[in-house]
Tab-separated table of C-alpha atoms in Angstrom:
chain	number	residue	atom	x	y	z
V	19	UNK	CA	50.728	-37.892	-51.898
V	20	UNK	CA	47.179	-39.322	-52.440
V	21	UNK	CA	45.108	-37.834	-49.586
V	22	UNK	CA	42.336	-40.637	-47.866
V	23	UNK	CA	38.880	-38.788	-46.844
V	24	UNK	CA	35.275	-40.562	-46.001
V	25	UNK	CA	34.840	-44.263	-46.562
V	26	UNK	CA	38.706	-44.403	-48.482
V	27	UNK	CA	40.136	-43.937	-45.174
V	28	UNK	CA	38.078	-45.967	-42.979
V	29	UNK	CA	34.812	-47.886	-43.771
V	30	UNK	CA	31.954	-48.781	-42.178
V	31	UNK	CA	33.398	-52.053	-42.441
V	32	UNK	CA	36.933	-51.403	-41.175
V	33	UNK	CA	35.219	-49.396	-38.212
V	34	UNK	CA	33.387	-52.020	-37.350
V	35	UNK	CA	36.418	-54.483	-37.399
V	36	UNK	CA	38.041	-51.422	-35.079
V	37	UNK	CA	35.118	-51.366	-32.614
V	38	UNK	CA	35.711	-55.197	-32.453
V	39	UNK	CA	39.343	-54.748	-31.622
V	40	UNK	CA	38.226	-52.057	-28.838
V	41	UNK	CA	35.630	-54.402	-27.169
V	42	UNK	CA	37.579	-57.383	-27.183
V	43	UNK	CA	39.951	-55.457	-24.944
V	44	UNK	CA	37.689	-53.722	-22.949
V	45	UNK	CA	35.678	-56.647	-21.814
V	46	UNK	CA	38.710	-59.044	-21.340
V	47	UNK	CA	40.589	-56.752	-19.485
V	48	UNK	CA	37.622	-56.294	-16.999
V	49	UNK	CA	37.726	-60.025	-16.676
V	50	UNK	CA	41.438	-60.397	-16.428
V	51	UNK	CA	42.506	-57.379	-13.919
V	52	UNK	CA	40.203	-58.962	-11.336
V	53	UNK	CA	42.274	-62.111	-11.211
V	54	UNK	CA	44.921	-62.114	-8.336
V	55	UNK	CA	48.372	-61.666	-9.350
V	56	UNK	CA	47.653	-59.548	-12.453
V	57	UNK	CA	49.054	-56.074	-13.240
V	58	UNK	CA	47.348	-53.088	-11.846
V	59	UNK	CA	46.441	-50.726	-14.778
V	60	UNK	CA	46.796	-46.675	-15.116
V	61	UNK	CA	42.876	-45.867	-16.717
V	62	UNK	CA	41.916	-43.278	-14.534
V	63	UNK	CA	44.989	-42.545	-11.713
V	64	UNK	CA	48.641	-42.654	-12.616
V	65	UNK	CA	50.526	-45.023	-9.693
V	66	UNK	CA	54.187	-45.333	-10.606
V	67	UNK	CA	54.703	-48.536	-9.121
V	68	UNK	CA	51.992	-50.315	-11.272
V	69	UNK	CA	53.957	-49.248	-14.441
V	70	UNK	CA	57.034	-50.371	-13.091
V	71	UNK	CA	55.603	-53.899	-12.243
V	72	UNK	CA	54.489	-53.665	-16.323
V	73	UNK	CA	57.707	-53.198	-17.357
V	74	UNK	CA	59.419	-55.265	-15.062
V	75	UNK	CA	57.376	-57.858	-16.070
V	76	UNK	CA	58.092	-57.815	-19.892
V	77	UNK	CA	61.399	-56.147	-19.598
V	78	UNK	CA	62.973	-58.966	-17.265
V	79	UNK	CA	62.529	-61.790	-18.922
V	80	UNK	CA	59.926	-63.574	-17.218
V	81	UNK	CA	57.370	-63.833	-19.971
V	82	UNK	CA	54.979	-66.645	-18.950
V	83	UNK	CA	51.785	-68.735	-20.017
V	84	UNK	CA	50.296	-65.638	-18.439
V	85	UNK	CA	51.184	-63.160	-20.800
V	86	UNK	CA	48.169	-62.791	-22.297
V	87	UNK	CA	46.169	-62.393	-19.603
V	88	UNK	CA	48.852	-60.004	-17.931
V	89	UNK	CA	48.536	-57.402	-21.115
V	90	UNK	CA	45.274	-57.295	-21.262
V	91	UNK	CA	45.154	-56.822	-17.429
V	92	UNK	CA	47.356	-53.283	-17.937
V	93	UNK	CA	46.467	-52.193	-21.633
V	94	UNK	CA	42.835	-53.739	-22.148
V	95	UNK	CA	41.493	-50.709	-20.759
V	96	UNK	CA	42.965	-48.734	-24.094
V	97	UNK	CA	39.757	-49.918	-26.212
V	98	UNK	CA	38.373	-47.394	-24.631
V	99	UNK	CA	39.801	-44.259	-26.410
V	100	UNK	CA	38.982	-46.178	-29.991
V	101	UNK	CA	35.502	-46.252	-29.069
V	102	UNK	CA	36.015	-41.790	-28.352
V	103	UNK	CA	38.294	-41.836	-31.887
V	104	UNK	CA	35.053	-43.321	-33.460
V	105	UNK	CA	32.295	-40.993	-32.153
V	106	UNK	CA	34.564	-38.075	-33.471
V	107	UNK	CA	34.422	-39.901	-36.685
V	108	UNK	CA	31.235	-40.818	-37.589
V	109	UNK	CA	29.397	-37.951	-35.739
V	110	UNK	CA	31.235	-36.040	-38.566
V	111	UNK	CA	30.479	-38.657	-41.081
V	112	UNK	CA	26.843	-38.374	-40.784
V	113	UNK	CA	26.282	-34.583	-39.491
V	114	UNK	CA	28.948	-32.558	-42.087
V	115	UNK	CA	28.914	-34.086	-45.032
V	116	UNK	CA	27.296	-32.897	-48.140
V	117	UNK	CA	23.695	-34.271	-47.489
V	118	UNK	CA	24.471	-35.029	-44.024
V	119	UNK	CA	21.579	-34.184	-41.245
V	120	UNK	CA	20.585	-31.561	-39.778
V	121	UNK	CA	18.785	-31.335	-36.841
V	122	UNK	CA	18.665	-28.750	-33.800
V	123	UNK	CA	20.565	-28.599	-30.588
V	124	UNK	CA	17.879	-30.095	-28.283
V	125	UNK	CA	16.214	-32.536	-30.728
V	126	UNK	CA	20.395	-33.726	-31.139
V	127	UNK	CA	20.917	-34.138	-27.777
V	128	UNK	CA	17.667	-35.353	-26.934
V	129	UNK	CA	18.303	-38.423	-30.204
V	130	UNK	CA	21.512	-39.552	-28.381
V	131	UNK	CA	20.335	-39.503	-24.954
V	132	UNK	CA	17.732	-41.301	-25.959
V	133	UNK	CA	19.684	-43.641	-28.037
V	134	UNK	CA	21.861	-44.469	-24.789
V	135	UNK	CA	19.274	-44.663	-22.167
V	136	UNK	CA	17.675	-47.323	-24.704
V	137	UNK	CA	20.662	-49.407	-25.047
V	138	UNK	CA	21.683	-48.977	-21.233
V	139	UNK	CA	18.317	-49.131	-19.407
V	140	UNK	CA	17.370	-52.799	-19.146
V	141	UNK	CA	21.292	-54.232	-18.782
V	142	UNK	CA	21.451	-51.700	-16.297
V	143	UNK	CA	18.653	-53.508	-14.084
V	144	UNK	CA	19.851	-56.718	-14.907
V	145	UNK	CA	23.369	-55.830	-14.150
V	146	UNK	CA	22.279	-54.659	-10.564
V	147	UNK	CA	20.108	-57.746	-10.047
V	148	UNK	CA	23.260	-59.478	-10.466
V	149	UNK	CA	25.549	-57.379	-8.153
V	150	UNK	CA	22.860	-57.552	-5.292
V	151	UNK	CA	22.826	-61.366	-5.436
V	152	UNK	CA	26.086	-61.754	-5.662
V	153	UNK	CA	26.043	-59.679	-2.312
V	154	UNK	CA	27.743	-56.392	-3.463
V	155	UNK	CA	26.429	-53.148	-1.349
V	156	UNK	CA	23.879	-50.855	-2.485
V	157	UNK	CA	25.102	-47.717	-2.675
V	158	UNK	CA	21.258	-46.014	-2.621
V	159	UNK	CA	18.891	-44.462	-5.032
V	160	UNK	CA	20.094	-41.113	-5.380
V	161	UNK	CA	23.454	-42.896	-7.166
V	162	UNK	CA	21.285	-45.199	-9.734
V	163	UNK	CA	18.914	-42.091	-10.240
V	164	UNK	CA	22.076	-40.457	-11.519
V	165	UNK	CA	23.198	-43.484	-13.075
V	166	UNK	CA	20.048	-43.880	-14.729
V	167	UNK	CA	20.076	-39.954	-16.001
V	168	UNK	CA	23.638	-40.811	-17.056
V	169	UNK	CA	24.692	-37.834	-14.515
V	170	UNK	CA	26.518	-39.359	-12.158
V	171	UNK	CA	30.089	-38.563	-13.613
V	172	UNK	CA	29.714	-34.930	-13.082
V	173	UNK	CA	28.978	-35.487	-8.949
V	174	UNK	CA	32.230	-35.817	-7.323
V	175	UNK	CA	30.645	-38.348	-4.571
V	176	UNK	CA	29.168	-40.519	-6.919
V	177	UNK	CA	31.704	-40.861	-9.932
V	178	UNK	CA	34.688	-42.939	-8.002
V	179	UNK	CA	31.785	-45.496	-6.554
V	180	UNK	CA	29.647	-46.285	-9.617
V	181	UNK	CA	28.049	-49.610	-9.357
V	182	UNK	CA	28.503	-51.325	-11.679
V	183	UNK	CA	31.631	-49.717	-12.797
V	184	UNK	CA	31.675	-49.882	-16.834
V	185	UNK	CA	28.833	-47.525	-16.690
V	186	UNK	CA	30.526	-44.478	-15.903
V	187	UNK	CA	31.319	-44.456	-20.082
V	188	UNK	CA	28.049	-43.791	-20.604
V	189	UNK	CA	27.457	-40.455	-18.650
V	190	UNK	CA	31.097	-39.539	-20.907
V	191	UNK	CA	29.137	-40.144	-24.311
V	192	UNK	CA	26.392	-37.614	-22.772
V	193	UNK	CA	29.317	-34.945	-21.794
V	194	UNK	CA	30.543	-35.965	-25.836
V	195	UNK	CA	27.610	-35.456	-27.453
V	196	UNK	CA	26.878	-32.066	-25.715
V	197	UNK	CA	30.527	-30.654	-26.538
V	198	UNK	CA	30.410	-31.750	-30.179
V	199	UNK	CA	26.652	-30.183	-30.840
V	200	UNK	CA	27.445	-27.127	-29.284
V	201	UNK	CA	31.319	-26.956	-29.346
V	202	UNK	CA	32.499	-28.378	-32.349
V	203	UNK	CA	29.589	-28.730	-34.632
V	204	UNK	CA	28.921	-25.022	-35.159
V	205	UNK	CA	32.809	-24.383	-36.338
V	206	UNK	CA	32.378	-27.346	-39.362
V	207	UNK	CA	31.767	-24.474	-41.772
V	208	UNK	CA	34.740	-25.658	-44.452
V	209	UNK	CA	37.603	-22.831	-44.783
V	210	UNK	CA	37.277	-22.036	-41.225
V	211	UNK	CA	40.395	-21.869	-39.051
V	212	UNK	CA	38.005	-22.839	-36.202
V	213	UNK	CA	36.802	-26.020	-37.916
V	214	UNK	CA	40.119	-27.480	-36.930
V	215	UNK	CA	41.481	-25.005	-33.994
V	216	UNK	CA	38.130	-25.796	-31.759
V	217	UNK	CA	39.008	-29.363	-31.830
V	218	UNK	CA	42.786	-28.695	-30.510
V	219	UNK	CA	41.926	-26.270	-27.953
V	220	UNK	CA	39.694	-28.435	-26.700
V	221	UNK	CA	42.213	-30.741	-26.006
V	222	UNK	CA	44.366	-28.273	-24.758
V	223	UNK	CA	41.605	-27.366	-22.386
V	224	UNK	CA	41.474	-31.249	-21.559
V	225	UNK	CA	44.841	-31.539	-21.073
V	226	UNK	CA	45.716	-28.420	-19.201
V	227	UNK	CA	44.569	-29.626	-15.747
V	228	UNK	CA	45.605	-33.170	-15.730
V	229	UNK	CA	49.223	-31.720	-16.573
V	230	UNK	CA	48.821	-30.285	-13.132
V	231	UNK	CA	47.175	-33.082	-11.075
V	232	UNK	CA	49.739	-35.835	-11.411
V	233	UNK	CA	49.914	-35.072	-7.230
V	234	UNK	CA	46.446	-35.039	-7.117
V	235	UNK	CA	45.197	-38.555	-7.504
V	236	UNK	CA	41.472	-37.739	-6.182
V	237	UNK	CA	41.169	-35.119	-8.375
V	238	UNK	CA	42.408	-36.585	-11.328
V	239	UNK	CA	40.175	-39.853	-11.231
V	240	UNK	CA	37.129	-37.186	-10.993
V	241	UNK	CA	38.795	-35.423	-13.829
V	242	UNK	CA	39.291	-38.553	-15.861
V	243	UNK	CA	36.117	-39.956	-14.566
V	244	UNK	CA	34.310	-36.910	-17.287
V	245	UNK	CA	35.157	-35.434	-20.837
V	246	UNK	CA	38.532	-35.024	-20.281
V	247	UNK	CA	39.690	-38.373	-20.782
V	248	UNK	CA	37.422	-38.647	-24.180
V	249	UNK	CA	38.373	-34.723	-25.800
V	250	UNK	CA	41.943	-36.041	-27.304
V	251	UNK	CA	40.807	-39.367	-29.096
V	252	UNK	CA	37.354	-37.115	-30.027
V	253	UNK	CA	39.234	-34.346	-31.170
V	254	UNK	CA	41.525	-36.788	-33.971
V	255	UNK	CA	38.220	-38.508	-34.869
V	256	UNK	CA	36.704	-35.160	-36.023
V	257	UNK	CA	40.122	-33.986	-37.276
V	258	UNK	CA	40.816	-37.437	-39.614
V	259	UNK	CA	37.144	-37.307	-40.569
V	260	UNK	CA	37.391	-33.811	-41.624
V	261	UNK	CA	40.655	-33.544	-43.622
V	262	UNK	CA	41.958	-36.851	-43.890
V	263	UNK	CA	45.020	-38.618	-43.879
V	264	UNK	CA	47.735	-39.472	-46.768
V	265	UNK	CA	47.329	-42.601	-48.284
V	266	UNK	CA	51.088	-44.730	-46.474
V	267	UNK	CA	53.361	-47.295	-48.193
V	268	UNK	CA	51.974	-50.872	-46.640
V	269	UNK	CA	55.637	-51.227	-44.646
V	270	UNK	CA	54.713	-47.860	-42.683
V	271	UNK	CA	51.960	-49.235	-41.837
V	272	UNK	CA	53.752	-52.300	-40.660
V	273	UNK	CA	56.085	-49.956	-38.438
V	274	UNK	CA	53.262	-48.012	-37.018
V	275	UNK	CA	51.404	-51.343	-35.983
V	276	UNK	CA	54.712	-52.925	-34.146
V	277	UNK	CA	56.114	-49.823	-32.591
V	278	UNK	CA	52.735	-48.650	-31.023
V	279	UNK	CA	52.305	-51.287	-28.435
V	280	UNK	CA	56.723	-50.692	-27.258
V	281	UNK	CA	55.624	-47.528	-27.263
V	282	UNK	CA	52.552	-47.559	-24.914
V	283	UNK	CA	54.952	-49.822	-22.954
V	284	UNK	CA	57.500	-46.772	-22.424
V	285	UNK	CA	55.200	-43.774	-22.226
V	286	UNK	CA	53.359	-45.840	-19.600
V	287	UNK	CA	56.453	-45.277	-17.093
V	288	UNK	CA	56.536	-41.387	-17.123
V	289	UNK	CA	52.658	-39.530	-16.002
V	290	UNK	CA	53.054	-36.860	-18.890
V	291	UNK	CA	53.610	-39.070	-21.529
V	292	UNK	CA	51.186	-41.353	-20.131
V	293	UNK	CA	48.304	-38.456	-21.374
V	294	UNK	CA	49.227	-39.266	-24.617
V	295	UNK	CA	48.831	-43.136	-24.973
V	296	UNK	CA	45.628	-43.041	-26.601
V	297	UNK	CA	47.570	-41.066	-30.094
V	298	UNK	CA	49.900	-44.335	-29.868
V	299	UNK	CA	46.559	-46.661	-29.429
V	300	UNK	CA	44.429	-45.288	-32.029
V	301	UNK	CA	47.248	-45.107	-34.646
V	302	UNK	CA	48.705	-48.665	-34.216
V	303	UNK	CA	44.877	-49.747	-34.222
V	304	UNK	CA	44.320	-48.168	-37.524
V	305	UNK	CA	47.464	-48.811	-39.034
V	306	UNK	CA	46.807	-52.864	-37.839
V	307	UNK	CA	43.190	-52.636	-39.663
V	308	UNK	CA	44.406	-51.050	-42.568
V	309	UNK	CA	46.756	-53.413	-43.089
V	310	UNK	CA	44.208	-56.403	-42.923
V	311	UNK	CA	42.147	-54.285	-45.815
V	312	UNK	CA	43.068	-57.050	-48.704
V	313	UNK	CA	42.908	-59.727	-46.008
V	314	UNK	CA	41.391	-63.113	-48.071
V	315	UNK	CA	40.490	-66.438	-47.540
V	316	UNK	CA	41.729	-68.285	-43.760
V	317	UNK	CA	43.112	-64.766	-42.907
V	318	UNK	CA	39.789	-62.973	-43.635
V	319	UNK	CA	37.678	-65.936	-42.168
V	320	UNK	CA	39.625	-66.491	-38.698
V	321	UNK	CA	40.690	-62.579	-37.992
V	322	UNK	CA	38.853	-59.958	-40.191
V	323	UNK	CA	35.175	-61.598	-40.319
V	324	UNK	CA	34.888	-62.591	-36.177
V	325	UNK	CA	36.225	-59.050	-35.439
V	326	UNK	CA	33.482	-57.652	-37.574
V	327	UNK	CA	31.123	-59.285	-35.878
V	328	UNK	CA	32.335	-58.573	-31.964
V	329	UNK	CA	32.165	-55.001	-33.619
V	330	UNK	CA	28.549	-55.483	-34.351
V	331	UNK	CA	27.903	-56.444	-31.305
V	332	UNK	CA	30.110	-54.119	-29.115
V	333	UNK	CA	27.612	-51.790	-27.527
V	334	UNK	CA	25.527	-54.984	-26.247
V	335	UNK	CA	28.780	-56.436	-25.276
V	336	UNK	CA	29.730	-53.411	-23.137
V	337	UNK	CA	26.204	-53.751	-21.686
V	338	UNK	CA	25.658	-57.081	-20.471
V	339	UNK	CA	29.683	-58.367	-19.779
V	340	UNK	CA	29.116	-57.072	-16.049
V	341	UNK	CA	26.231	-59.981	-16.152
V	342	UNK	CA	28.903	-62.472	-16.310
V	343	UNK	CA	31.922	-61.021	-15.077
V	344	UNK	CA	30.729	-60.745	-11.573
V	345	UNK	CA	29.553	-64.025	-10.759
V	346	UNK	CA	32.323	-66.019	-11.910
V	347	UNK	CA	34.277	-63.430	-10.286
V	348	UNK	CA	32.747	-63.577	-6.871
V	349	UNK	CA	31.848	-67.490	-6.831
V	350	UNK	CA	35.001	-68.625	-8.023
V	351	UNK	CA	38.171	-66.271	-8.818
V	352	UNK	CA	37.797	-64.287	-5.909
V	353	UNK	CA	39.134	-67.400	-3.845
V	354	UNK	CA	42.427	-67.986	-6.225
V	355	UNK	CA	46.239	-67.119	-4.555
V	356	UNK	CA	47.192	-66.607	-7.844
V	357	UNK	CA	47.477	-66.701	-11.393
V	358	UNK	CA	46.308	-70.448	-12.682
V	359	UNK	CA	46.338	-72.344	-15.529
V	360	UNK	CA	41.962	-72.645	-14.568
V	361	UNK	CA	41.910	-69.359	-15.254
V	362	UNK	CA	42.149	-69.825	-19.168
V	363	UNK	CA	39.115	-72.101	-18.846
V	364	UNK	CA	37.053	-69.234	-17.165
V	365	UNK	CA	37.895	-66.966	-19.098
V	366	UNK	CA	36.754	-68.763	-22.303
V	367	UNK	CA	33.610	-69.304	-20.144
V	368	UNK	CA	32.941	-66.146	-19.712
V	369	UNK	CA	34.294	-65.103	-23.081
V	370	UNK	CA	31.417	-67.326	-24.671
V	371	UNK	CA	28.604	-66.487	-22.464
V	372	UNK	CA	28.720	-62.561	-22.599
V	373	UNK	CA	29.074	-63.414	-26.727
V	374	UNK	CA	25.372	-65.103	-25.962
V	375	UNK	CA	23.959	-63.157	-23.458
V	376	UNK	CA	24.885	-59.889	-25.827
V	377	UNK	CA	23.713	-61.733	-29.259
V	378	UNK	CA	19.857	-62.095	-27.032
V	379	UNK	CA	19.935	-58.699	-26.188
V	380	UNK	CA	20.444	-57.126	-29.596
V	381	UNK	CA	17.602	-59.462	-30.992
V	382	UNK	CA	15.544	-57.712	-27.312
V	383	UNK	CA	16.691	-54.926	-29.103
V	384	UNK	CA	16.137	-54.930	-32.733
V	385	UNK	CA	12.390	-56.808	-31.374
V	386	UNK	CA	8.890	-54.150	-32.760
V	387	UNK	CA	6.717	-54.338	-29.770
């Protein structure tokens, strides 16, 4: 069988229709597990009862209007390891390949710090601004210095608090960055054993102590709160980028995309399968974009195009949604029993405004002072 490597098995445009996919989930399922009456998730703890609820929910017949917003309320959250899959990816895409750069260990780590704390920095400030006047409690300096530093996550006091909350990802994408350069970089040498067994053990190692904290909930949101949650989506990125993936028949695809979400469904009842969602996530996600590759006309125009462009707008996305999110939150949803029909109407509010609000800061962005 015809084996896919580089651009053959994902593009820059397909990844960018993936990162669309991701943020769309992310930033809706911020919006929608805030409302009253929505499922709990399991991101960073593992509470039985929540997963029961899930399947209770979609198992027992009482599929409503509020479907939507109920699934993106419990598996949103699951854009998350995409956004890990793709790092693995294209840090291997641009730093392996025949040509690729090459560049030290500091001057690496001091690019991609950089690179965050310029894409972070001002929505961070802004996003703060907003909390405060929407009468949130400061939490002190010595928490936004570490925010700021993208530290925080590795302080035990500081990591379960973070204000505002999305933020935590980017103090992962430091921990990331740091284990690839010095971890899995070095081992790319082709006809290695280690250029593929440093990327498994380090899920291993990633995987070893959540096995054992299932009792442990404090520990296990720290845990999860760092590199461990990011070192199994990571590792497949490097591994698919490296060696590939055979070329499958357009109905396996098919399979792959319709099982995964069943799937996610059952493995989210029992905590070890639970660790391995994010396989199920990122290979129903590439199996869905895949099979959108010869997508034409309406098909390409309503679905492939508008995900492309979310995607090329994800990082502001991720930035700025907090800007929105929290008002309408605090001013208005916070006061709702329940699930309403209202909701809908806010949510394509807030849908459209964090579109704007991110579209102005890219152009900030992109702007030569």
């Amino acid at each position: 069988m015809e084996t896919m490597k580089g651009d053959k098995l994902l593009s820059s445009a397909q990844c960018q229709v993936l990162r669309g996919m991701a943020i769309m989930g992310i930033f809706l399922h911020n919006f929608c597990h805030l409302l009253r009456g929505s499922n709990e998730e399991n991101e960073f703890e593992f509470i039985a009862e929540r997963a029961t609820n899930m399947w209770n929910y979609w198992a027992g017949g009482g599929i409503d209007v509020f479907a939507p917003m109920q699934w993106l309320a419990f598996f949103g959250h699951y854009g998350v390891p995409i956004f890990f899959f793709l790092s693995g990816y294209g840090l291997v895409m641009k730093y392996e390949r025949r040509g690729g750069s090459r560049v030290g260990v500091w001057q690496f780590l001091g690019l991609h710090w950089l690179k965050l704390f310029k894409l972070m920095a001002l929505g961070f400030v802004l996003t703060l601004i907003t909390y405060l006047a929407c009468g949130l409690s400061w939490h002190g300096w010595l928490e936004y210095l570490a925010q700021t530093t993208m530290l925080s996550n590795i302080v035990p006091s500081l990591c379960n608090a973070q204000t505002p909350s999305p933020y935590w990802f980017f103090g992962v994408m430091v921990e990331v960055y740091v284990i690839y350069r010095l971890l899995i970089y070095p081992f790319s040498r082709r006809g290695s054993v280690w250029r593929w067994l440093m990327p498994l053990l380090l899920v291993v190692v990633a995987w070893l102590p959540q096995v054992l904290m299932e009792h442990h909930a404090r520990m296990l949101v720290y845990v999860r709160h760092n590199a461990a949650i990011a070192m199994l989506p990571l590792a497949l990125g490097v591994l698919a980028a490296r060696y590939g993936f055979v070329r499958l028949p357009r109905w396996v695809l098919g399979v792959v995309a319709v099982v995964a979400l069943p799937l996610m469904a059952l493995f989210s009842l029992n905590y070890q399968l639970w660790l391995w969602i994010p396989v199920l996530v990122i290979a129903g996600s590439v199996a869905l974009v895949k099979l959108l590759e010869p997508c034409c006309g309406l098909c390409h125009t309503v679905v492939v195009a508008p995900l492309r462009y979310v995607g090329m707008l994800s990082s502001m996305i991720f930035v700025v949604h907090s800007i929105v999110r929290m008002p309408i939150y605090m001013f208005v949803l916070k006061s709702h029993s329940g699930l309403m029909l209202i909701d809908y109407a806010w949510l394509a509010l807030y849908m459209v405004l964090t579109m704007a609000l991110a579209w102005l800061y890219k152009k900030f962005l992109d702007f030569r002072f």
